[in-house]
XYZ file of C-alpha atoms in Angstrom:
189
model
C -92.334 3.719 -17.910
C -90.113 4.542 -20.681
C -89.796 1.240 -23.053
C -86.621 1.007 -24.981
C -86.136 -0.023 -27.988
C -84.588 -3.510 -27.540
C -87.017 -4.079 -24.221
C -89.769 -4.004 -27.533
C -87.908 -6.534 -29.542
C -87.892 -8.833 -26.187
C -91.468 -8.609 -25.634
C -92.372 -8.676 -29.160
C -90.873 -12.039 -29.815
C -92.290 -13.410 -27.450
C -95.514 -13.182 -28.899
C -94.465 -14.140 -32.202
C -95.573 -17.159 -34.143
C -92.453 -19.714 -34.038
C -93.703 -23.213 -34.990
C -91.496 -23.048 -37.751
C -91.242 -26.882 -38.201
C -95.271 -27.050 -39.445
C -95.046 -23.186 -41.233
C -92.241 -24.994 -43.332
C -94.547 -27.450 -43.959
C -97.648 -25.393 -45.033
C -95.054 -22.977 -46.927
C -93.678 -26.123 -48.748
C -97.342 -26.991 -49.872
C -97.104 -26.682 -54.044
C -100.378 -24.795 -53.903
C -99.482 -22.055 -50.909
C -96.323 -21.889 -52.340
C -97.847 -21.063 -56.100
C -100.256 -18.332 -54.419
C -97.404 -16.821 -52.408
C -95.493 -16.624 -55.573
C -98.241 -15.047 -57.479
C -99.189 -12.853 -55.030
C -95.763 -11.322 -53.874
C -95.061 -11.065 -57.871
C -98.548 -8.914 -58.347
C -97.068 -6.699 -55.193
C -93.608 -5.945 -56.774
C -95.580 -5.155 -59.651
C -97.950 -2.612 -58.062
C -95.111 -1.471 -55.559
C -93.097 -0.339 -58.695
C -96.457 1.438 -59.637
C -96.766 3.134 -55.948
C -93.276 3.644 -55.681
C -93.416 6.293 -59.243
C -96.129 7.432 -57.146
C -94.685 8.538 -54.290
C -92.085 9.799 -55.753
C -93.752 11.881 -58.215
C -96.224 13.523 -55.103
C -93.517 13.766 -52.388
C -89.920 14.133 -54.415
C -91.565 16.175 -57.672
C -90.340 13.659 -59.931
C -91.408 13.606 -63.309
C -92.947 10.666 -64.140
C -95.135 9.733 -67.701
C -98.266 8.543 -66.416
C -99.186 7.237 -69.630
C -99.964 3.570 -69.560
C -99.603 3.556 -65.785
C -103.054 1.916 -65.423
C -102.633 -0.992 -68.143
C -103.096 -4.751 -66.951
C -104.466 -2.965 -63.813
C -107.711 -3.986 -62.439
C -109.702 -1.635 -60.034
C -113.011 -1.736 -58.028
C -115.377 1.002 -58.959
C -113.133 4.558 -57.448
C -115.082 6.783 -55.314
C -114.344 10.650 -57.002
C -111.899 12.358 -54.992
C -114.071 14.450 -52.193
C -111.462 16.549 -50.479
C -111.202 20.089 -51.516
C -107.891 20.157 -49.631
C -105.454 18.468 -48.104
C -104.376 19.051 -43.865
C -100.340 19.050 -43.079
C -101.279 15.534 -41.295
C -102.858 14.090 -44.593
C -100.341 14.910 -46.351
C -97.683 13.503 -43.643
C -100.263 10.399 -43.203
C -100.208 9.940 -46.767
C -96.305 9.816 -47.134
C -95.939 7.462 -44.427
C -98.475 4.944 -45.276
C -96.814 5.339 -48.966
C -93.749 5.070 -47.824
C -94.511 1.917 -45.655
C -95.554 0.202 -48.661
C -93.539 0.595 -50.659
C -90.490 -0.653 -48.022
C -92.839 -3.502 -47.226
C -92.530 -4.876 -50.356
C -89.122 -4.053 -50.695
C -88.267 -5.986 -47.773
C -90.529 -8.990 -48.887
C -88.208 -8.810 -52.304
C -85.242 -9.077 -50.629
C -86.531 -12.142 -48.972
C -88.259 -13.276 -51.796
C -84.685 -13.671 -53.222
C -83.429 -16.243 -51.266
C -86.430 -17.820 -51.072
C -87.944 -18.248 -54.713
C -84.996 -16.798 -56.803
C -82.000 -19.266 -55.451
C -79.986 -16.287 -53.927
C -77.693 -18.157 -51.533
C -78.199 -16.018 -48.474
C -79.989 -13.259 -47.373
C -78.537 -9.884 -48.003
C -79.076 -8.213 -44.726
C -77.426 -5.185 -45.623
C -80.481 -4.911 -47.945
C -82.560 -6.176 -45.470
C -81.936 -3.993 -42.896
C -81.419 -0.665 -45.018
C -85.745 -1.735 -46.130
C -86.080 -2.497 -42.053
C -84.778 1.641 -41.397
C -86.586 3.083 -44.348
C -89.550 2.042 -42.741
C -88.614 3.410 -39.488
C -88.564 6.304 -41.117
C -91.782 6.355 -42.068
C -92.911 5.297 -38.346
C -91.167 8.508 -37.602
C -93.302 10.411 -39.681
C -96.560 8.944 -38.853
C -95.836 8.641 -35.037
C -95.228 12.982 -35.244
C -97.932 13.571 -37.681
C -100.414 11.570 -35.056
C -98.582 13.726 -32.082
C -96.552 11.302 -30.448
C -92.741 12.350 -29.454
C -91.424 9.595 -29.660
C -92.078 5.707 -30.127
C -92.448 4.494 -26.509
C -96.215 4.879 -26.075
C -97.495 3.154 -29.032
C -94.561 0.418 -28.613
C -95.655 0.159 -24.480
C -99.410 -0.309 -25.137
C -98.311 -2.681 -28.033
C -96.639 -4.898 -26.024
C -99.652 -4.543 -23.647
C -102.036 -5.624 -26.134
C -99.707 -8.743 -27.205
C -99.479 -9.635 -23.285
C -103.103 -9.080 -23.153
C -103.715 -11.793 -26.176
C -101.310 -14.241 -25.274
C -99.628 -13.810 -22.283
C -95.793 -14.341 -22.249
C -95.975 -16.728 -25.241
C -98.211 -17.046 -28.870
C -100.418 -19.757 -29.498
C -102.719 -19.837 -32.636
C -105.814 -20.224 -30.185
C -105.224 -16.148 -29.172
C -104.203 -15.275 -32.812
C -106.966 -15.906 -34.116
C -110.202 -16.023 -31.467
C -108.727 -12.109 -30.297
C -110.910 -9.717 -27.524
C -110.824 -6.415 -29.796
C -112.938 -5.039 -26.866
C -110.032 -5.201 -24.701
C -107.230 -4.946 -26.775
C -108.835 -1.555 -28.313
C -108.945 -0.694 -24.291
C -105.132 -1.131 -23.850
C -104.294 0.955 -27.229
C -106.176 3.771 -26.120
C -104.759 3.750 -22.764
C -108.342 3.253 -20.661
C -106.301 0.247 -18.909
C-alpha cells in the first residue's frame, strides 16, 4: 500500500484531539496560561542556545562559546563516551537538532498571535518552520534506511487506528496498549 501524503493528513486528523471548546477553557486558566508562558519563553531561550549549536557543528560557524552556559541549569552530565562518531550519528544528530530547533520556531510563530497580540498568524512563517522540519524527517527517515516516508507514516496511522479507532477520545490518549502499538510500528501486525 503506498500512503500518500494527504491520505496521512486524513487519517491523522482524525485521531487528533479537537474539543477545542474545553482546551480553550483549560488554556484560558491564569495559572496554565502563566506556565505555558514561562515555559515556551525558557524554550526560545534554549532554542537560541541549540540553534548556535547546530550551526556551529553542522554549518562551521564560528560562534564564541563564552558565556554560553550562564543562567543555565544542568543535571549532573555523563562525560562524553564515544571515541567516534558513525555517518548515522552524525545524520541522527542533525535531524533531532534540527527538529528542535524548528519546533520551537514554529511554537514562536504561534506564540505570536497568541501571547504577543500579533493579529493573525503568519503562515508563510508557519509553514516555511512546518518544511524545515520536513527536512529534517528527510534526513532521519534515510539515515534510519527508509526511502521514503510511506512506511513510518502507514504504520503511524495504524497505531492511531489501533488507539482510537476512526476518532480520539482522551480515554485512548491516555490509558494506551504500548504492547500493541510497539507491534504495529515494527510491522509484526
Amino acid at each position: 500500500m503506498n500512503l500518500q501524503t494527504v491520505d496521512y493528513v486524513k487519517n491523522a486528523l482524525k485521531t487528533e484531539s479537537n474539543d477545542f471548546p474545553a482546551i480553550k477553557e483549560r488554556f484560558c486558566d491564569e495559572t496554565v496560561y502563566n506556565i505555558y508562558y514561562e515555559l515556551t519563553s525558557q524554550l526560545v531561550y534554549l532554542n537560541r542556545k541549540l540553534d548556535a549549536l547546530k550551526k556551529f557543528l553542522f554549518y562551521g560557524k564560528n560562534y564564541n562559546f563564552e558565556g554560553f552556559f550562564d543562567g543555565l541549569r544542568f543535571p549532573d552530565v555523563k562525560s562524553y563516551q564515544h571515541q567516534y562518531m558513525t555517518d548515522q550519528e552524525v545524520r541522527l544528530l542533525h535531524a533531532a537538532l534540527g527538529k528542535l530547533t524548528e519546533a520551537v520556531e514554529f511554537a514562536e510563530g504561534v506564540n505570536k498571535v497568541l501571547l504577543d497580540n500579533q493579529p493573525d498568524f503568519d503562515k508563510t512563517n508557519l509553514l516555511e518552520e512546518l518544511a524545515d522540519n520536513f527536512w529534517y524527517d528527510a534526513i532521519a527517515v534515510d539515515a534510519l534506511g527508509e526511502q521514503s516516508f510511506d512506511e513510518p507514516m502507514k504504520r503511524n496511522i495504524a497505531k492511531l487506528k489501533a488507539r482510537y479507532g476512526d476518532k480520539f477520545n482522551e480515554e485512548s490518549a491516555i490509558n494506551r496498549n504500548l504492547t500493541v502499538e510497539r507491534n504495529i510500528l515494527e510491522g509484526n501486525v
